[in-house]
Each structure stands twice: as C-alpha cells, then as structure tokens.
Coordinates of C-alpha atoms and ligand atoms in Angstrom, one line a residue:
M1 CA 117.2 91.6 216.9
K2 CA 115.2 93.1 214.0
S3 CA 116.8 92.8 210.6
T4 CA 118.9 95.7 209.4
K5 CA 118.1 97.4 206.1
V6 CA 121.1 97.8 203.9
I7 CA 120.7 100.4 201.0
V8 CA 123.1 101.6 198.4
T9 CA 122.5 105.1 197.4
E10 CA 123.8 107.9 195.3
K11 CA 122.1 110.6 197.3
K12 CA 124.4 113.2 198.6
P13 CA 125.9 112.5 202.2
E14 CA 125.5 116.1 202.9
Q15 CA 121.8 115.7 202.8
F16 CA 121.7 112.5 204.9
S17 CA 119.8 113.5 208.1
G18 CA 120.3 110.3 210.2
D19 CA 122.3 109.6 213.3
L20 CA 125.8 109.1 212.0
L21 CA 127.6 109.9 208.8
V22 CA 130.9 108.1 208.2
Y23 CA 133.8 109.0 206.1
C24 CA 136.7 106.5 205.8
V25 CA 140.1 108.3 205.4
E26 CA 143.3 107.0 204.1
Q27 CA 146.5 107.9 205.9
P28 CA 148.6 109.9 203.2
K29 CA 152.1 109.0 202.7
K30 CA 152.9 112.7 203.0
G31 CA 150.9 115.9 203.0
A32 CA 147.3 116.7 203.8
L33 CA 144.7 114.1 204.6
K34 CA 142.3 113.4 201.7
C35 CA 138.7 113.0 202.8
D36 CA 136.0 112.3 200.2
S37 CA 134.3 115.5 201.5
S38 CA 136.1 118.7 200.6
I39 CA 134.3 120.5 203.4
V40 CA 135.6 118.0 206.0
S41 CA 139.1 118.2 204.5
S42 CA 139.1 122.0 204.9
W43 CA 137.7 121.9 208.5
L44 CA 140.4 119.4 209.4
E45 CA 143.1 121.8 208.1
Q46 CA 141.5 124.9 209.7
S47 CA 141.0 123.5 213.2
G48 CA 144.4 122.0 213.5
T49 CA 142.8 118.7 214.2
L50 CA 145.4 117.1 211.9
E51 CA 147.6 117.0 214.9
E52 CA 145.1 114.7 216.7
F53 CA 143.7 112.7 213.8
R54 CA 146.2 111.2 211.2
A55 CA 143.9 108.5 209.9
K56 CA 146.0 105.7 211.2
E57 CA 144.3 102.3 211.0
G58 CA 141.4 102.2 213.3
E59 CA 141.8 105.9 214.5
L60 CA 138.5 107.7 215.1
L61 CA 137.3 111.2 215.2
L62 CA 133.8 111.9 216.1
F63 CA 132.2 115.4 215.9
Y64 CA 128.8 117.1 215.8
P65 CA 128.5 119.2 212.6
R66 CA 125.2 120.8 213.5
I67 CA 126.5 122.4 216.8
E68 CA 128.3 125.1 214.8
K69 CA 125.4 127.5 214.0
E70 CA 126.8 128.9 210.9
S71 CA 127.7 125.5 209.4
V72 CA 124.8 123.9 207.7
S73 CA 126.8 121.9 205.4
F74 CA 125.7 118.5 207.0
S75 CA 122.2 117.3 208.0
A76 CA 123.5 114.3 209.9
R77 CA 123.6 114.5 213.8
R78 CA 127.1 113.2 214.0
L79 CA 130.1 112.9 211.7
L80 CA 132.6 110.0 212.2
L81 CA 136.0 109.9 210.4
V82 CA 137.6 106.4 210.4
G83 CA 141.3 106.0 209.7
L84 CA 142.1 103.3 207.2
G85 CA 145.8 103.6 207.6
K86 CA 148.4 103.8 204.9
I87 CA 147.6 102.0 201.7
E88 CA 150.8 101.1 199.9
G89 CA 149.5 99.3 197.0
N90 CA 151.4 96.1 197.7
E91 CA 149.0 94.8 200.2
A92 CA 147.5 91.2 199.6
H93 CA 144.0 91.3 198.3
D94 CA 142.7 89.2 201.3
E95 CA 144.4 91.7 203.6
L96 CA 142.5 94.7 202.2
R97 CA 139.2 92.7 202.3
E98 CA 140.0 92.1 206.1
R99 CA 140.8 95.8 206.5
C100 CA 137.3 96.7 205.0
R101 CA 135.6 94.3 207.4
L102 CA 137.6 95.6 210.4
T103 CA 136.6 99.1 209.5
G104 CA 132.9 98.1 209.2
G105 CA 133.1 96.5 212.6
L106 CA 134.7 99.6 214.0
I107 CA 131.9 101.8 212.6
A108 CA 129.4 99.4 214.2
Q109 CA 131.1 99.7 217.6
Q110 CA 131.0 103.5 217.4
A111 CA 127.5 103.6 216.2
G112 CA 126.7 101.4 219.3
K113 CA 128.4 103.8 221.7
V114 CA 126.2 106.7 220.5
K115 CA 123.2 104.4 220.0
A116 CA 122.9 105.3 216.4
K117 CA 120.0 103.7 214.5
K118 CA 120.4 105.1 211.0
I119 CA 123.8 105.6 209.6
M120 CA 125.4 106.3 206.3
I121 CA 128.8 105.2 205.2
C122 CA 130.6 106.8 202.2
L123 CA 132.3 103.9 200.6
P124 CA 136.0 104.7 200.1
E125 CA 138.0 104.0 197.0
I126 CA 140.9 101.7 198.0
M127 CA 143.7 100.9 195.6
G128 CA 144.2 97.2 195.0
I129 CA 140.6 96.1 195.7
P130 CA 137.5 96.6 193.4
A131 CA 134.8 98.8 194.7
K132 CA 132.3 96.0 194.9
E133 CA 134.5 94.1 197.2
V134 CA 134.9 97.1 199.4
A135 CA 131.1 97.3 199.6
E136 CA 130.8 93.6 200.2
C137 CA 133.3 93.5 203.0
M138 CA 132.3 96.8 204.6
S139 CA 128.6 95.8 204.9
E140 CA 129.7 92.3 206.1
G141 CA 131.8 94.0 208.8
V142 CA 129.2 96.4 210.0
L143 CA 126.5 93.7 210.3
L144 CA 128.9 91.3 212.1
G145 CA 130.1 94.1 214.4
D146 CA 126.5 95.1 215.1
Y147 CA 125.6 91.8 216.5
R148 CA 124.3 91.5 220.1
F149 CA 122.4 88.9 221.9
L150 CA 119.9 90.4 224.4
K151 CA 117.2 87.7 224.4
Y152 CA 117.5 86.8 228.0
K153 CA 118.2 90.3 229.4
K154 CA 114.7 91.0 230.7
N155 CA 115.4 93.4 233.4
A156 CA 118.3 95.5 232.2
P157 CA 118.5 99.3 232.3
E158 CA 117.1 100.9 229.2
E159 CA 120.6 102.1 228.0
E160 CA 121.9 98.5 227.9
L161 CA 119.1 97.5 225.6
Y162 CA 120.2 99.3 222.4
Q163 CA 118.9 97.0 219.7
G164 CA 121.5 97.9 217.0
L165 CA 121.3 99.5 213.6
E166 CA 118.0 99.8 211.8
E167 CA 119.4 101.1 208.5
I168 CA 122.7 101.3 206.8
R169 CA 123.1 103.5 203.8
L170 CA 126.1 103.1 201.6
F171 CA 126.9 106.0 199.6
A172 CA 128.6 105.3 196.3
R173 CA 129.0 107.7 193.3
A174 CA 127.8 105.0 191.0
S175 CA 125.3 102.5 192.5
T176 CA 125.8 99.9 189.8
D177 CA 124.2 96.4 189.8
A178 CA 127.5 94.8 190.7
L179 CA 127.6 97.0 193.7
H180 CA 124.2 95.9 194.8
K181 CA 125.0 92.3 194.4
A182 CA 128.2 92.6 196.4
V183 CA 126.4 94.2 199.2
R184 CA 123.8 91.5 199.2
M185 CA 126.7 89.0 199.3
G186 CA 128.2 90.6 202.3
Q187 CA 124.7 90.7 204.0
I188 CA 124.1 87.0 203.3
A189 CA 127.4 86.1 204.7
A190 CA 127.0 88.2 207.8
L191 CA 123.6 87.1 208.5
A192 CA 124.6 83.5 208.3
A193 CA 127.4 83.9 210.7
R194 CA 125.0 85.9 213.0
E195 CA 122.5 83.0 213.0
A196 CA 125.3 80.7 213.9
R197 CA 126.1 82.9 216.8
N198 CA 122.5 83.1 217.8
M199 CA 122.3 79.3 218.1
A200 CA 125.5 79.1 220.1
N201 CA 124.3 81.8 222.4
E202 CA 121.4 79.9 223.4
P203 CA 122.1 77.9 226.6
G204 CA 122.0 74.1 226.7
N205 CA 118.6 74.1 228.2
C206 CA 117.0 76.0 225.4
W207 CA 118.9 74.8 222.4
T208 CA 118.6 71.0 222.6
P209 CA 119.1 68.4 219.8
S210 CA 115.4 68.9 219.0
H211 CA 115.9 72.5 218.3
F212 CA 118.5 71.6 215.6
A213 CA 115.7 69.5 214.1
T214 CA 113.1 72.3 214.4
H215 CA 115.6 74.8 212.8
G216 CA 116.4 72.3 210.0
R217 CA 112.6 71.9 209.2
M218 CA 112.2 75.8 209.2
L219 CA 115.0 76.3 206.8
A220 CA 113.7 73.5 204.6
K221 CA 110.3 75.1 204.4
K222 CA 111.7 78.7 203.8
Y223 CA 114.2 77.7 201.1
S224 CA 112.6 74.5 199.6
L225 CA 115.3 72.2 200.9
K226 CA 114.7 68.6 201.9
C227 CA 114.9 67.9 205.7
T228 CA 115.0 64.5 207.2
V229 CA 115.4 64.0 210.9
L230 CA 116.5 60.6 212.3
G231 CA 115.3 60.0 215.9
K232 CA 116.5 57.5 218.5
D233 CA 114.4 54.6 217.2
E234 CA 115.7 55.0 213.6
M235 CA 119.3 55.3 214.9
K236 CA 118.8 52.0 216.8
R237 CA 117.4 50.3 213.7
M238 CA 120.3 51.6 211.7
G239 CA 123.0 50.7 214.2
M240 CA 124.3 54.2 214.9
G241 CA 126.2 52.9 218.0
G242 CA 128.3 56.1 218.3
I243 CA 125.6 58.8 218.8
L244 CA 123.5 56.3 220.8
A245 CA 126.3 55.6 223.2
V246 CA 127.0 59.4 223.7
N247 CA 123.3 59.9 224.3
Q248 CA 122.9 57.2 226.9
G249 CA 123.5 59.4 229.9
S250 CA 121.0 62.1 228.8
T251 CA 117.2 62.4 229.0
E252 CA 117.2 64.7 225.9
P253 CA 116.6 62.5 222.8
P254 CA 119.3 62.6 220.1
K255 CA 118.6 63.8 216.5
M256 CA 120.4 63.5 213.3
V257 CA 119.4 66.3 211.1
V258 CA 119.9 66.1 207.4
L259 CA 119.3 69.0 205.0
E260 CA 119.7 68.6 201.3
Y261 CA 120.0 71.3 198.7
R262 CA 119.9 70.3 195.1
P263 CA 120.4 72.7 192.1
I264 CA 118.4 72.2 188.9
H265 CA 121.3 70.9 186.9
K266 CA 123.2 67.8 187.9
T267 CA 126.3 68.8 189.7
Q268 CA 128.8 67.5 192.2
T269 CA 127.8 67.1 195.7
L270 CA 129.5 68.4 198.8
L271 CA 128.6 66.8 202.1
L272 CA 129.0 68.8 205.3
V273 CA 128.9 67.4 208.8
G274 CA 128.8 69.6 211.9
K275 CA 129.1 68.5 215.5
G276 CA 126.0 69.4 217.3
L277 CA 126.9 68.5 220.9
T278 CA 124.4 70.8 222.7
F279 CA 126.1 70.3 226.0
D280 CA 129.3 68.5 226.8
S281 CA 129.8 67.6 230.5
G282 CA 132.4 65.1 229.6
G283 CA 130.0 62.3 230.7
V284 CA 131.4 59.8 233.3
S285 CA 134.9 61.1 232.5
L286 CA 133.4 64.4 233.9
K287 CA 135.1 67.8 233.0
P288 CA 136.3 70.1 235.7
G289 CA 133.7 72.5 236.9
A290 CA 135.6 75.7 236.1
G291 CA 134.5 77.0 232.7
M292 CA 132.1 74.1 232.0
E293 CA 129.4 76.4 231.1
D294 CA 131.3 77.1 227.9
M295 CA 130.6 73.6 226.8
K296 CA 127.1 74.8 225.6
Y297 CA 129.2 76.0 222.6
D298 CA 130.0 72.4 221.7
M299 CA 127.5 72.6 218.9
C300 CA 129.2 75.3 217.0
G301 CA 130.1 73.0 214.1
G302 CA 126.5 72.1 213.8
A303 CA 125.6 75.7 213.9
A304 CA 128.0 76.7 211.2
V305 CA 126.7 74.0 208.9
M306 CA 123.0 75.0 209.4
A307 CA 124.0 78.7 208.9
L308 CA 125.7 77.8 205.7
M309 CA 122.4 76.1 204.5
Q310 CA 120.6 79.4 205.2
A311 CA 123.1 81.2 203.0
V312 CA 122.9 78.6 200.3
G313 CA 119.1 78.9 200.4
E314 CA 119.4 82.5 199.6
E315 CA 122.1 82.2 196.9
R316 CA 121.2 78.9 195.4
P317 CA 124.5 78.0 194.0
D318 CA 125.4 75.5 191.2
L319 CA 126.5 72.7 193.6
G320 CA 124.6 70.0 195.4
I321 CA 125.1 70.4 199.2
V322 CA 123.9 68.0 201.9
A323 CA 124.4 69.0 205.6
I324 CA 124.2 66.6 208.4
V325 CA 124.2 67.6 212.1
P326 CA 124.4 64.7 214.6
A327 CA 123.0 66.3 217.8
T328 CA 122.9 65.0 221.4
E329 CA 124.1 66.0 224.9
N330 CA 126.9 64.3 226.6
M331 CA 125.8 63.7 230.2
A332 CA 126.7 61.4 233.1
G333 CA 123.2 60.0 233.9
G334 CA 122.8 56.6 235.4
A335 CA 122.7 54.9 232.0
A336 CA 125.7 56.7 230.7
L337 CA 128.4 55.3 228.6
K338 CA 131.4 54.1 230.7
P339 CA 135.1 53.9 230.2
G340 CA 135.9 50.4 229.0
D341 CA 132.6 50.0 227.1
I342 CA 132.9 48.8 223.5
I343 CA 130.5 50.3 220.9
T344 CA 129.8 49.5 217.3
H345 CA 129.6 52.3 214.7
Y346 CA 127.2 52.6 211.9
N347 CA 129.7 51.1 209.5
G348 CA 130.4 48.1 211.8
L349 CA 133.8 49.3 213.2
T350 CA 134.1 48.7 216.9
S351 CA 135.6 51.2 219.4
E352 CA 136.8 50.8 222.9
I353 CA 135.8 53.8 225.0
V354 CA 138.7 55.0 227.0
N355 CA 137.4 58.5 227.8
T356 CA 133.7 59.4 227.5
D357 CA 134.8 63.1 227.0
A358 CA 136.1 62.1 223.6
E359 CA 132.5 62.0 222.4
G360 CA 132.5 64.3 219.4
R361 CA 134.4 61.8 217.2
L362 CA 131.8 59.1 218.1
I363 CA 128.8 61.2 216.8
L364 CA 130.8 62.4 213.8
A365 CA 131.9 58.9 212.8
D366 CA 128.3 57.7 212.5
A367 CA 127.3 60.8 210.6
L368 CA 130.2 60.5 208.3
A369 CA 129.7 56.8 207.5
F370 CA 126.0 57.3 207.1
G371 CA 126.3 60.4 204.9
L372 CA 129.0 58.8 202.6
E373 CA 126.9 55.7 202.1
K374 CA 123.6 57.5 201.5
F375 CA 124.7 60.5 199.5
K376 CA 127.9 59.3 197.8
P377 CA 129.3 62.8 197.9
D378 CA 132.3 64.0 195.8
Y379 CA 133.7 65.8 198.8
V380 CA 133.1 65.9 202.5
I381 CA 134.0 68.5 205.2
D382 CA 133.3 68.2 208.8
L383 CA 133.5 71.0 211.4
A384 CA 133.7 70.4 215.1
T385 CA 134.8 71.8 218.4
L386 CA 136.7 68.5 218.7
T387 CA 139.8 69.0 221.0
G388 CA 141.1 71.2 223.6
A389 CA 144.5 70.3 222.0
A390 CA 143.7 72.5 219.0
I391 CA 143.9 75.5 221.4
I392 CA 147.2 74.3 222.6
A393 CA 148.4 73.9 219.1
L394 CA 147.1 77.2 217.5
G395 CA 145.6 79.3 220.2
H396 CA 142.4 81.2 219.4
H397 CA 143.8 82.6 216.0
R398 CA 143.6 79.8 213.5
T399 CA 141.3 76.8 212.9
A400 CA 143.1 73.4 212.7
L401 CA 142.6 71.8 209.3
L402 CA 143.4 68.2 208.4
G403 CA 142.5 66.3 205.3
N404 CA 143.3 63.6 202.8
N405 CA 143.1 65.6 199.7
D406 CA 145.5 68.5 198.9
E407 CA 143.3 70.3 196.6
L408 CA 140.4 70.5 198.9
V409 CA 142.7 71.6 201.6
E410 CA 144.2 74.3 199.5
C411 CA 140.6 75.6 198.6
L412 CA 139.7 75.7 202.2
L413 CA 142.9 77.6 203.2
A414 CA 142.1 80.2 200.5
A415 CA 138.5 80.5 201.4
G416 CA 139.5 81.0 205.1
D417 CA 141.9 83.7 204.1
R418 CA 139.5 85.5 202.0
S419 CA 136.9 85.5 204.8
G420 CA 139.2 86.5 207.7
E421 CA 138.9 83.1 209.3
P422 CA 142.4 81.7 208.8
L423 CA 143.1 78.0 208.9
W424 CA 146.4 76.0 209.5
R425 CA 147.0 72.5 208.2
L426 CA 148.2 69.8 210.5
P427 CA 149.4 66.4 209.2
L428 CA 147.8 63.0 209.3
G429 CA 149.8 59.7 209.0
K430 CA 149.9 56.1 210.2
E431 CA 152.1 56.9 213.2
Y432 CA 149.2 58.9 214.6
T433 CA 146.5 56.4 213.5
K434 CA 148.6 53.7 215.5
Q435 CA 148.1 55.7 218.7
L436 CA 144.4 54.6 218.4
E437 CA 145.1 50.9 218.4
S438 CA 143.1 48.9 221.0
R439 CA 143.8 45.4 222.4
V440 CA 140.2 44.6 222.4
A441 CA 138.4 46.4 219.6
D442 CA 139.1 47.9 216.1
M443 CA 140.3 51.0 217.8
K444 CA 140.0 53.1 220.9
N445 CA 138.5 56.5 221.2
T446 CA 141.5 58.4 222.4
G447 CA 145.1 58.3 221.4
G448 CA 146.8 59.6 224.6
K449 CA 148.0 63.0 225.5
S450 CA 150.3 63.8 222.4
A451 CA 148.9 65.2 219.2
G452 CA 145.3 65.2 220.4
T453 CA 143.9 67.1 217.4
I454 CA 145.7 64.9 215.0
T455 CA 144.5 61.6 216.5
A456 CA 141.0 62.9 216.8
A457 CA 141.1 63.5 213.1
A458 CA 142.8 60.1 212.5
Y459 CA 139.8 58.5 214.2
L460 CA 137.4 60.3 211.7
E461 CA 139.7 59.3 208.9
K462 CA 138.6 55.7 209.4
F463 CA 135.2 56.6 208.4
V464 CA 135.8 58.6 205.2
G465 CA 137.4 55.9 203.0
D466 CA 139.0 57.4 200.0
T467 CA 136.5 60.3 199.5
P468 CA 138.3 63.6 199.5
W469 CA 137.8 64.8 203.0
A470 CA 138.7 67.8 205.2
H471 CA 138.2 68.3 208.9
L472 CA 138.1 71.7 210.7
D473 CA 138.8 71.6 214.4
I474 CA 137.2 74.8 215.5
A475 CA 137.7 74.3 219.3
G476 CA 139.9 77.4 219.6
T477 CA 138.0 79.6 217.2
A478 CA 134.3 79.1 217.8
W479 CA 134.5 81.4 220.7
E480 CA 137.2 83.6 222.2
F481 CA 138.3 84.0 218.6
T482 CA 141.0 86.6 217.9
E483 CA 139.9 90.0 219.2
K484 CA 138.5 91.9 216.2
S485 CA 136.1 94.8 215.9
Y486 CA 133.6 92.7 213.9
V487 CA 133.7 89.7 216.4
P488 CA 132.0 90.6 219.6
R489 CA 132.8 88.5 222.7
G490 CA 131.1 85.1 222.9
P491 CA 130.6 82.7 219.9
S492 CA 132.2 83.9 216.7
G493 CA 130.0 82.1 214.2
I494 CA 133.3 80.8 212.7
G495 CA 133.1 78.4 209.7
A496 CA 129.9 79.6 208.1
R497 CA 131.6 82.4 206.1
T498 CA 134.6 80.2 205.1
L499 CA 132.2 77.5 203.8
L500 CA 130.2 80.1 201.9
E501 CA 133.3 81.4 200.3
L502 CA 134.3 77.9 199.3
V503 CA 130.9 77.3 197.8
R504 CA 130.9 80.7 196.0
R505 CA 134.2 79.9 194.3
W506 CA 133.4 76.3 193.6
K507 CA 132.4 76.6 190.0
K508 CA 135.6 78.2 189.1
E509 CA 137.7 75.8 191.1
E510 CA 135.9 72.8 190.1
K511 CA 137.8 72.6 186.8
T512 CA 141.1 74.2 187.8
V513 CA 141.8 73.4 191.4
I514 CA 139.6 70.5 192.6
V515 CA 140.3 67.5 190.7
Q516 CA 137.7 65.0 189.7
R517 CA 137.4 62.0 192.1
K518 CA 139.1 58.8 190.9
Ligands
LIG1 N1 134.2 69.6 223.2 C1 135.5 69.1 223.8 C2 136.6 69.8 223.1 C3 136.9 71.2 223.6 C4 137.6 71.4 224.8 C5 136.4 72.3 222.8 C6 137.7 72.9 225.2 C7 136.7 73.6 223.2 C8 137.3 73.9 224.4 C9 135.6 67.6 223.4 O1 134.5 66.8 223.3 C10 136.6 67.0 224.4 O2 136.2 67.0 225.5 N2 137.8 66.6 223.9 C11 138.8 65.9 224.8 C12 139.4 64.8 224.1 C13 140.3 64.0 225.1 C14 139.5 63.4 226.1 C15 140.9 63.0 224.2 C16 139.8 67.2 225.1 O3 140.1 67.8 224.2 O4 140.2 67.2 226.3
LIG2 MN1 134.0 66.1 225.3
LIG3 ZN1 132.8 67.9 223.0

C-alpha cells in the first residue's frame, strides 16, 4: 500500500472537491441536530431526515450533494454524516479518545465502500477532550481502519483491489502547531501498528527469522539505530540453549535481532523483548491441524517491538530503548527437541522439556537473560503470544499483564487504556512457581493445565532477577482482537501503540510514578 498523506487545513469544506466530505455530528440531548455546517443542518431539518438520522454513536448518513442541480453549496462528490452519540460531559478521557478512533475507523470503512481516495474530515469539537487529541485519535483511527493487505492477491477482480486512501484532509478552524504535531503523533502510532500487521500477515514461508534480521537492519539504517544480529554459531558459542533447542527441528536458521536506540543525553534504559516465533507447529508435541495456519501469527510480539522501534526512530524520545527479538520456527524435523530432553539456558538454568509446544518461554528466557546481562536496563517488558490459556482467561478483549513491579504495571495499564488496547493484570506467586518444579532439572517447561498463563510468566520470572519487569501475553489480542471499526480482521498490531504511549509519557512518569531502581 502506498503511504497516505494527512493534511491539516483551514480551507473551507464547502470548497473541497474530493470524493468524500465528512461531518461528525453529536446527538443532542434534546432539540435539533447541530452540524458544523449550517447548510447541512438546514437540509436535515427540511427533508425530515431527522427521523432517520439521529446521530447515535456510529450512525451514518451518506448523500450526494451535487445531484441536486440547484444546490451548488458543496464541491465534494459525497457527503457523509457520522453520529458521535451523546456526549454527557462525564465520560472518561480515555473513552473519548477511543470514540474518536472508532469514528475514524468508521469513516475509513465508509470511504472503502465507495472507494474514495481523497477525503476531508471536519474535526468536531468534543467536550472533555482537547482539540489536538481529537485530531490525534481521529487520524489514528482512519489510518488504522484503512489498512488492507493485498500483496498476495494477484488475480482478484479490479473492484476488490481498492488500495485505500491517498489523502486525508482534516479541516480545523485554527490549524495550530499543536494540532499538526498531534496529527503527526496519530500518524506515527497508526503506521507502527500497520507495520506490525504487515509483518504478521506475511505467511511463515515469506516472513522467516532472517526477515526479522533484514527488517532490523533496514530500521537501523533509516533511523540511525544500532542493529546486531546473533546467528546460530554465536548462539552456540554463547550457550543460548533455549532458542537453539526450539530451532533444532527447523531448517530455517534462528536469529536474535537486537536494535538499540540511544538518545543524546544519558537516560534510563528500557529493554523490550518480543517473541518472534515465525511458525509454531508445536514441534514433536504437534498441534492439532485445525487452525494451525494461525500459528504464523506467533511472531506478533516481535512484530510489535519492531514496530515500536520504527515509531521511536521517528519521534526520538528521551529514553534509551533496546529491543530484542528472538526469532525461530518451531518444527518437528528429525533433529527436533523431544519431550524429556533437558536443555541449558543462557544463564545456566536447566529445564526439562515436558511439552515442545511450550517453546515461547524457552526463546524468551535466553533473550531476557542475555538482554539483562548485556544492557543492564532499568526496566524490561516482554510481549508474546505465549499461551492459549490467556484466551480462556480474558477472551479476545484484553491482554494479560503480569509483572514484579507495581509502578511499571500501573503505567502499562494506563498506556493500554489510553490507546484502546486494554490490559488486565494476573498474579504471580510462589504457589504458581512451584508448579514448574522438576525432579531432574532446575525446572520444567510447563506447569500443568491450571493457570497456564501465570505459570508461563513464572517461568520467565526466573530470568529477570529483581529488575522491574512486565510481561504481556497477547495470545488473545494479537489477532481476532475485539471487533472494532479500526481493527480489520486478521492481525491487530496490538502492543505497538501501547508501548509507544508508555514511551511518550515516560518523562513525566519517570519522576512521579516509576520509582528509581534500588
Ligand atoms: N503460540 C502458542 C500459544 C497460542 C495458542 C497463542 C493459541 C495463540 C493462540 C504457544 O507456543 C503454545 O503452544 N502454548 C501452549 C503451552 C502449553 C503446551 C503449556 C498452549 O498454550 O497450549
Ligand atoms: Mn507453542
Ligand atoms: Zn508459540
């Protein structure tokens, strides 16, 4: 897909001559609808359309202003009214941000239906949320909702191959610098999440561990980051027994991709680790066939972390960020890891393999131990499609969050709410860690049926020591995420925007919320 231009303009909507002009309309508590265009308001009244369009949240009215010969009030080919619903004034701020994103997504969907290329949206004034945030979230929603992945549709009929929006004009009465900056923020966030979706949409035979390496190097070049890639030989030399074990059954070489962003001033360092399992067959403990194709998405943690680095490259925040993506396939080839095998992780801990399908924790463990030793970060966050149990616990609506540091957890919960990617904390504790006890090794790689998401996190906990750490299990949200206008079917790109929000607010929270490490 080509990149979409987003422009803030003060030029009158009546003069916009593109494909679709959009007004957002609030549902009045009583009385007549108020539309930013007095002409539209009077049309609505005269035509009696008010009976059909009440501006409830998500309600739409599409019409063709140029069909009426005598009406030359608008130059646009189509006019779209989008209901915002009632705004009472007591809505939570995050809820209003989400409403703007949802409205943006809906506009993108409608634009897609009529194959619009150039649209203009008149930014509404919404009580309880600053104009710049309306602009930020609305552009984010449109760009997220306008996403499609057509790369492998080579023979589809023309009408299925609509390429999405070329230009989005945002009309504002005063196009201030703050507004421009906010739109840019929305754009950066959306493009990061879209990049994560792109990676996830690539099938396992096209997006291999080596592609994570290539992508990392590309980002490094574009944004002056430092990229290091550990290959199989280095992993052997360094004793990364977890990722090597998982890779044994595959003919694709494993990669550990490290991307470093360093601001000019000395700052804290945040380490991010994303599971980059490019296909999870389960290995010898083979998964059932039905739905196995979805396991090409088992790299969504890695995709989120890479996407975040793209956004970081654009915004250059005042925080050191290191991203590590351990990448491999989990296959059942002749040399594959077997149940009963004992492996040794990077930090020397041994693990009895009970189930080769619990492979994510094995590759993350090495990456965490290595990252902590090498970069000595102040905080560490990992993202992974780690357990089916996360779907049992929270469905497809919330990401499971676990961690050893309340402040970091609080910040992530807040960042998730602000970005429309809600999280829910689950506990850790020695009772759960006990489930991992092995008779023959330091631990085993599964903790039985109960509390699967927690025992998986308890496994990782053994590798983070007392560094403040949080773990996001995105198994339920990386795809089939809650149906929303701005999340098309398929991979959601979850995590990238939450992490970006966390990074954006870091400076403020460094002093007040996140405490210094002991
Ligand atoms: N990648 C899967 C987890 C997964 C399953 C994500 C379904 C999304 C949808 C992971 O590697 C896995 O297979 N986990 C096992 C762990 C079990 C063997 C302890 C699981 O959840 O069944
Ligand atoms: Mn697995
Ligand atoms: Zn997996």
